[in-house]
PDB file of C-alpha atoms and ligand atoms in Angstrom:
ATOM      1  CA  UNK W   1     100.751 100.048  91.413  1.00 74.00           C
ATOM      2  CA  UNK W   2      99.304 103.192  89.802  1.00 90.00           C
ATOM      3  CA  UNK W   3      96.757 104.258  87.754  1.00 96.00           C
ATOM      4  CA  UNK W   4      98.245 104.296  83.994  1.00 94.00           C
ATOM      5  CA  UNK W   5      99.522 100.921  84.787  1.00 96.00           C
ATOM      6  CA  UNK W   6      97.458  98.486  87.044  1.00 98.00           C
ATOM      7  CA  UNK W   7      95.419  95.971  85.168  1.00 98.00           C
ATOM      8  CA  UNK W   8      92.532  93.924  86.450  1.00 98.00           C
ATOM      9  CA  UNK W   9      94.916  90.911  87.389  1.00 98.00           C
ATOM     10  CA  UNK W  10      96.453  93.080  90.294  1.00 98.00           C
ATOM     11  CA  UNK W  11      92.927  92.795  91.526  1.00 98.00           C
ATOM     12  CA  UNK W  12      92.724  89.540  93.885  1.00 98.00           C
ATOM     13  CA  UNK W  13      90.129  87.381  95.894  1.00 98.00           C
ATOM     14  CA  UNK W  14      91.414  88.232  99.648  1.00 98.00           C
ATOM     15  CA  UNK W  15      90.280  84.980 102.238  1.00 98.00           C
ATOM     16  CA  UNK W  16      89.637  86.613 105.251  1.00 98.00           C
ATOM     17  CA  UNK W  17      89.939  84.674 108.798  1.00 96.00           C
ATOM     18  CA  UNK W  18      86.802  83.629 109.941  1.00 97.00           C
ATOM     19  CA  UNK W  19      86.889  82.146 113.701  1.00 97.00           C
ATOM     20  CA  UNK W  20      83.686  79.977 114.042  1.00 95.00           C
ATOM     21  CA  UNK W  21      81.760  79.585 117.356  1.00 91.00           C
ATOM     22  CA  UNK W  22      78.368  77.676 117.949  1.00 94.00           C
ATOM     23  CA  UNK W  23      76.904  80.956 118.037  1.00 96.00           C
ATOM     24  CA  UNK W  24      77.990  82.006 115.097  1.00 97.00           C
ATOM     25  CA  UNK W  25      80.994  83.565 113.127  1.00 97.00           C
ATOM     26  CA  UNK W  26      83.830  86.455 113.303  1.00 97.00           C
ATOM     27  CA  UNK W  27      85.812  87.670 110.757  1.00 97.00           C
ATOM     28  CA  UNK W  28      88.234  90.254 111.858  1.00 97.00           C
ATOM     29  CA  UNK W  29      90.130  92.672 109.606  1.00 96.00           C
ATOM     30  CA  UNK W  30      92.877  94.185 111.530  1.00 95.00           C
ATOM     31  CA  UNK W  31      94.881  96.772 109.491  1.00 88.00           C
ATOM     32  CA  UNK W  32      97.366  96.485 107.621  1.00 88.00           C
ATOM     33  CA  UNK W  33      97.954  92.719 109.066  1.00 92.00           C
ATOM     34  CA  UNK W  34      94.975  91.526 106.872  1.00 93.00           C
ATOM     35  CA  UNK W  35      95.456  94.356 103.889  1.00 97.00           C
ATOM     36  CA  UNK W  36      98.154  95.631 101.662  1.00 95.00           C
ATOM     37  CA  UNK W  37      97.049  98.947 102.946  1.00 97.00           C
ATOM     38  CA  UNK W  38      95.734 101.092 105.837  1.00 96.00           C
ATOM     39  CA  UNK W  39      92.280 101.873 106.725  1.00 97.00           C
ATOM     40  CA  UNK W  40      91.264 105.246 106.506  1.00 98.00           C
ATOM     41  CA  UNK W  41      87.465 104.882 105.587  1.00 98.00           C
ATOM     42  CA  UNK W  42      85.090 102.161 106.288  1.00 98.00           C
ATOM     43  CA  UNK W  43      81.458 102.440 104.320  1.00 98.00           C
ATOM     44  CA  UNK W  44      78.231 100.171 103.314  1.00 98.00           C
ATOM     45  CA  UNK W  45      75.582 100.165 100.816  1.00 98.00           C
ATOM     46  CA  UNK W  46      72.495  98.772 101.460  1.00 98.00           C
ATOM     47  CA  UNK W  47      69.186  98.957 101.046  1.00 98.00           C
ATOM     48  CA  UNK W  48      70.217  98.778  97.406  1.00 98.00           C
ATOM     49  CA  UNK W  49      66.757  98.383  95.508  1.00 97.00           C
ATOM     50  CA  UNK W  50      66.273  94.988  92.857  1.00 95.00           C
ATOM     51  CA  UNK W  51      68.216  95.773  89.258  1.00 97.00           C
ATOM     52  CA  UNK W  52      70.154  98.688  90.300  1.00 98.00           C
ATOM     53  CA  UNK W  53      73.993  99.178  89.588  1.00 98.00           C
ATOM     54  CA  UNK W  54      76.528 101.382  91.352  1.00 98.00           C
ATOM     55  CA  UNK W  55      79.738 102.248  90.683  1.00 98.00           C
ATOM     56  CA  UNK W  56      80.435 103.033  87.153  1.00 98.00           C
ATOM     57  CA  UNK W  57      83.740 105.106  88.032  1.00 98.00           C
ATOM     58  CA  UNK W  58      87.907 104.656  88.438  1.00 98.00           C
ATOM     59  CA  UNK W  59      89.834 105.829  91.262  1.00 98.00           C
ATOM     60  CA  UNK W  60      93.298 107.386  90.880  1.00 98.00           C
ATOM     61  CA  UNK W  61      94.862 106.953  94.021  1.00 98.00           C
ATOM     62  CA  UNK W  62      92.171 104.355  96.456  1.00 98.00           C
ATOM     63  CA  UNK W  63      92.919 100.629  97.420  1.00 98.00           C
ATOM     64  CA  UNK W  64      89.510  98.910  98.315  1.00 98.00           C
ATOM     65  CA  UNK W  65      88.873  95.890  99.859  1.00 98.00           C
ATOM     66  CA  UNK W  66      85.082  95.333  99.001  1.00 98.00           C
ATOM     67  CA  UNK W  67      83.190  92.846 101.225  1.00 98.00           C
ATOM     68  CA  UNK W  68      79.643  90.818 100.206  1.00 98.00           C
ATOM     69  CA  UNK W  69      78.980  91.030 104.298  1.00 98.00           C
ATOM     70  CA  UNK W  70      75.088  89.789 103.131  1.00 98.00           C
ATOM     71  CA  UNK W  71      74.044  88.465 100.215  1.00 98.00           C
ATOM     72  CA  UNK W  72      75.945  88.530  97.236  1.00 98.00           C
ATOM     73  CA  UNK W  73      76.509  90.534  94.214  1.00 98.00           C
ATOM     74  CA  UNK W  74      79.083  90.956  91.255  1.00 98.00           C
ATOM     75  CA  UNK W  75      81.588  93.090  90.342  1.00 98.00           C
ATOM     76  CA  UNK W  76      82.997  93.969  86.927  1.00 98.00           C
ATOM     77  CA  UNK W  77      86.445  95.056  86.861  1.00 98.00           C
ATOM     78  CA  UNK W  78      87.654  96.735  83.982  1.00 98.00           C
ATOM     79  CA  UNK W  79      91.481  97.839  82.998  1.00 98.00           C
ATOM     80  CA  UNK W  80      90.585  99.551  79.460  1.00 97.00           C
ATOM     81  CA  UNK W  81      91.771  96.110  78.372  1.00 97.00           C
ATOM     82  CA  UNK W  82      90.799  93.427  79.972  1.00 98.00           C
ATOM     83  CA  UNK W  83      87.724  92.893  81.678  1.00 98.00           C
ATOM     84  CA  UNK W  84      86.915  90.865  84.770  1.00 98.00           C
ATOM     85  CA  UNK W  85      83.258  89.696  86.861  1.00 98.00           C
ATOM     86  CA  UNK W  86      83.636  88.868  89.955  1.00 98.00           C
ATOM     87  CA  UNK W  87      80.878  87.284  92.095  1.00 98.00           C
ATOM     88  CA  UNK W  88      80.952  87.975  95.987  1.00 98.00           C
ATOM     89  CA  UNK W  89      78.699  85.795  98.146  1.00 98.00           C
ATOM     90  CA  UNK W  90      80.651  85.302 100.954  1.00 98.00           C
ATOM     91  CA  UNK W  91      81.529  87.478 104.389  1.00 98.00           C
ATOM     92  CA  UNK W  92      85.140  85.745 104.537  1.00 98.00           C
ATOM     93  CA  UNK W  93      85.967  86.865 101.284  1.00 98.00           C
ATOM     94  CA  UNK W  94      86.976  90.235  99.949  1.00 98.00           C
ATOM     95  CA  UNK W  95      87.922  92.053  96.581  1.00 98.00           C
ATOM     96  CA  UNK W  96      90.866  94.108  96.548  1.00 98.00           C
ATOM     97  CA  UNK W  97      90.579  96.485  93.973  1.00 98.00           C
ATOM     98  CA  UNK W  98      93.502  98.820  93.108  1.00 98.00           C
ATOM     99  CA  UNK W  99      93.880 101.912  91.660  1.00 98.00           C
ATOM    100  CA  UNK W 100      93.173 102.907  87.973  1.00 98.00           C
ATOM    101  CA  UNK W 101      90.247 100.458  87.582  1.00 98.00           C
ATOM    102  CA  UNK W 102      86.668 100.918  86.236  1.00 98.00           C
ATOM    103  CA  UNK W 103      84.706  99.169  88.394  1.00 98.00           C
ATOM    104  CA  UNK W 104      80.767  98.520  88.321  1.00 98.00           C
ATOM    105  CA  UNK W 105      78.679  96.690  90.837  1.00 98.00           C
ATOM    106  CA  UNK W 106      75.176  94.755  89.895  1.00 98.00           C
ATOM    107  CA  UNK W 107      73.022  91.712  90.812  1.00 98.00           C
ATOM    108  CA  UNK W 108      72.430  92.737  94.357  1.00 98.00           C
ATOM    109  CA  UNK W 109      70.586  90.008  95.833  1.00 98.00           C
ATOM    110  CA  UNK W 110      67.847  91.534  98.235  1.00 98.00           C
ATOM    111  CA  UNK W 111      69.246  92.588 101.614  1.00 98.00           C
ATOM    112  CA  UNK W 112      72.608  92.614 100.200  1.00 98.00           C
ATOM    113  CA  UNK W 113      75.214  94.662 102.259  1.00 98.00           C
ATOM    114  CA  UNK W 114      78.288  96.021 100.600  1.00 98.00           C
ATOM    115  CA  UNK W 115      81.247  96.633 102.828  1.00 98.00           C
ATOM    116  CA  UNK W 116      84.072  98.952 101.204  1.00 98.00           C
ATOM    117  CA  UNK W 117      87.444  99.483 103.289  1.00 98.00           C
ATOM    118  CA  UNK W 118      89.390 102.272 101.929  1.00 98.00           C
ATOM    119  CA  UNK W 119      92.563 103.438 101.813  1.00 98.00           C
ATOM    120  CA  UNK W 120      91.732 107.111 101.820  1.00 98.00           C
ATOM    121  CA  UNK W 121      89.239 109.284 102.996  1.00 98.00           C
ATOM    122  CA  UNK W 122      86.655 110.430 100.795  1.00 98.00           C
ATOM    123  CA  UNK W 123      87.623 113.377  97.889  1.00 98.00           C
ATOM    124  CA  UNK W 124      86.091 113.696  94.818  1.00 98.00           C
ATOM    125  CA  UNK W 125      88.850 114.468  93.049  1.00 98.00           C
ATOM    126  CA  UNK W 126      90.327 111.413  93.518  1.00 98.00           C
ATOM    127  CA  UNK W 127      87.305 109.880  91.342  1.00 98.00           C
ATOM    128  CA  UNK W 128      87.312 109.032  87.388  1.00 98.00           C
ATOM    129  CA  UNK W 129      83.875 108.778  86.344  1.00 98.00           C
ATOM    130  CA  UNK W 130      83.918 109.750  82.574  1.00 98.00           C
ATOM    131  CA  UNK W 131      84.735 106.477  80.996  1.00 98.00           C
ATOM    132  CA  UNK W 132      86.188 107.960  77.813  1.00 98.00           C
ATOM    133  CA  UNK W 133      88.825 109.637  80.080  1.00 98.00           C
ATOM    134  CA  UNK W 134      89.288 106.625  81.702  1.00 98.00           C
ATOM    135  CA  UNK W 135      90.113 104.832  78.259  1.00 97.00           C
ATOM    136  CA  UNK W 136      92.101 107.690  77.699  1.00 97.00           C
ATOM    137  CA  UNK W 137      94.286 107.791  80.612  1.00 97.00           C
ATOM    138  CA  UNK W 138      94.556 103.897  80.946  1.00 97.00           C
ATOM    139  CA  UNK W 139      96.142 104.232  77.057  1.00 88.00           C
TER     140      UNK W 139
HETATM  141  P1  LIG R 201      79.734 106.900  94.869  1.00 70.91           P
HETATM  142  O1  LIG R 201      81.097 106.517  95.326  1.00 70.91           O
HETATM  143  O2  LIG R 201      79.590 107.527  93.521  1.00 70.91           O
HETATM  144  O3  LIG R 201      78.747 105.645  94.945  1.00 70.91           O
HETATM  145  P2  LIG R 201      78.772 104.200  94.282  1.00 70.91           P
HETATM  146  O4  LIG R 201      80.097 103.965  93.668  1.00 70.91           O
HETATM  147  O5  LIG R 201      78.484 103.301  95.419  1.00 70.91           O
HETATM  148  O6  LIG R 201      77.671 104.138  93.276  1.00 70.91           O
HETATM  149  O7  LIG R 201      79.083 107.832  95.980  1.00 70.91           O
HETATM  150  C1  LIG R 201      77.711 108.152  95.982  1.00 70.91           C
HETATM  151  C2  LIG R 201      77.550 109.482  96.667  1.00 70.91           C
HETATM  152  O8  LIG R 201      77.982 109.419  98.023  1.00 70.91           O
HETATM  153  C3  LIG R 201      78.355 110.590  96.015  1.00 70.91           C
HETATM  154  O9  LIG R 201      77.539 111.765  95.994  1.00 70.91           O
HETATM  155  C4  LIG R 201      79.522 110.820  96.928  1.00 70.91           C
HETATM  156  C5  LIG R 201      78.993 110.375  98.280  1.00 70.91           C
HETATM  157  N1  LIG R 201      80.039 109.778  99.102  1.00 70.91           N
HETATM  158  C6  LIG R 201      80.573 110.475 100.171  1.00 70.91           C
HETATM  159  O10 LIG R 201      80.180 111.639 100.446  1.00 70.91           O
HETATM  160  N2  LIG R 201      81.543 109.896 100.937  1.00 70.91           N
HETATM  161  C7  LIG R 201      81.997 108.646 100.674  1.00 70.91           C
HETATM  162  O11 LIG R 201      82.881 108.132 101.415  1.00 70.91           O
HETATM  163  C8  LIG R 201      81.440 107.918  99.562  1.00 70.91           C
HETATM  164  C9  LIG R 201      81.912 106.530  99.237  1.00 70.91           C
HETATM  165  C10 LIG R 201      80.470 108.514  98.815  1.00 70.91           C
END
C-alpha cells in the first residue's frame, strides 16, 4: 500500500469484538491481533462544536483505524478519483484508512468522541494538506 497508489477501496469497515456484560460493553483492540498494523499513537477529538469539520489533509506514510467511540459522524474518503462517505455510529466498528488518502470528517453529532489509532507517532511532515498537491501526487 503506498501513497501514489492506494485508492479509497483499500479503506475497509473493521468489526471490532465487543464482549457484552449486563453492565455494559468491552471492545478490546489488542495490537496488531485486531489491526493490520501496530499502535504507536492513540488520540480523541471531542468537544467538537455543532457544523464543524476536521481533517481536510492526506497522510504519506499513517494507517488509522478511526473509531465513532460516542456518537456518530462521517467520513469522506477521497483517492483523487474516487470518492467515498462513510458514516460511523458505532463503538464496535472502525475505519481503517490507509495511506495516500484525503480524508475529511463532518456531521459530529453532539458529544461525539473520535478515537484515531495510529500507526506512527505524530510528524508533520508526514502530513499532505494542500489538496492540489495531493491531486498532484495521487496522478
Ligand atoms: P490535525 O491532525 O490537523 O487535526 P484534524 O485532522 O483532527 O483536524 O491536528 C490538529 C493540531 O493538533 C495540529 O496543530 C497538529 C496537532 N497534533 C499534534 O500535535 N499531535 C497529534 O498527534 C495530532 C493528531 C495533532
Amino acid at each position: 500500500m503506498n501513497l501514489h497508489s492506494s485508492s479509497v477501496y483499500d479503506c475497509s469497515i473493521l468489526r471490532l469484538d465487543k464482549i457484552h456484560n449486563r453492565a455494559g460493553n468491552i471492545t478490546v483492540v489488542t495490537g496488531e491481533e485486531t489491526l493490520p498494523f501496530p499502535i504507536k499513537r492513540i488520540y480523541y477529538l471531542y468537544d467538537i462544536p455543532g457544523g464543524e469539520e476536521r481533517g481536510g489533509h492526506a497522510h504519506r506514510g499513517l494507517h488509522q483505524l478511526i473509531v465513532a467511540v460516542s456518537g456518530s459522524f462521517e467520513v469522506m474518503l477521497d483517492d483523487g478519483k474516487n470518492k467515498k462517505i462513510v458514516r460511523l455510529n458505532r463503538p464496535d466498528f472502525g475505519l481503517i484508512v490507509v495511506p495516500g488518502i484525503w480524508r475529511e470528517l463532518f456531521e459530529f453529532s453532539s458529544g461525539s468522541v473520535c478515537l484515531v489509532l495510529a500507526s506512527e507517532v505524530y510528524t508533520e511532515a508526514d502530513y499532505i494538506r494542500d489538496h492540489e498537491e495531493f491531486k498532484t501526487l495521487k496522478g
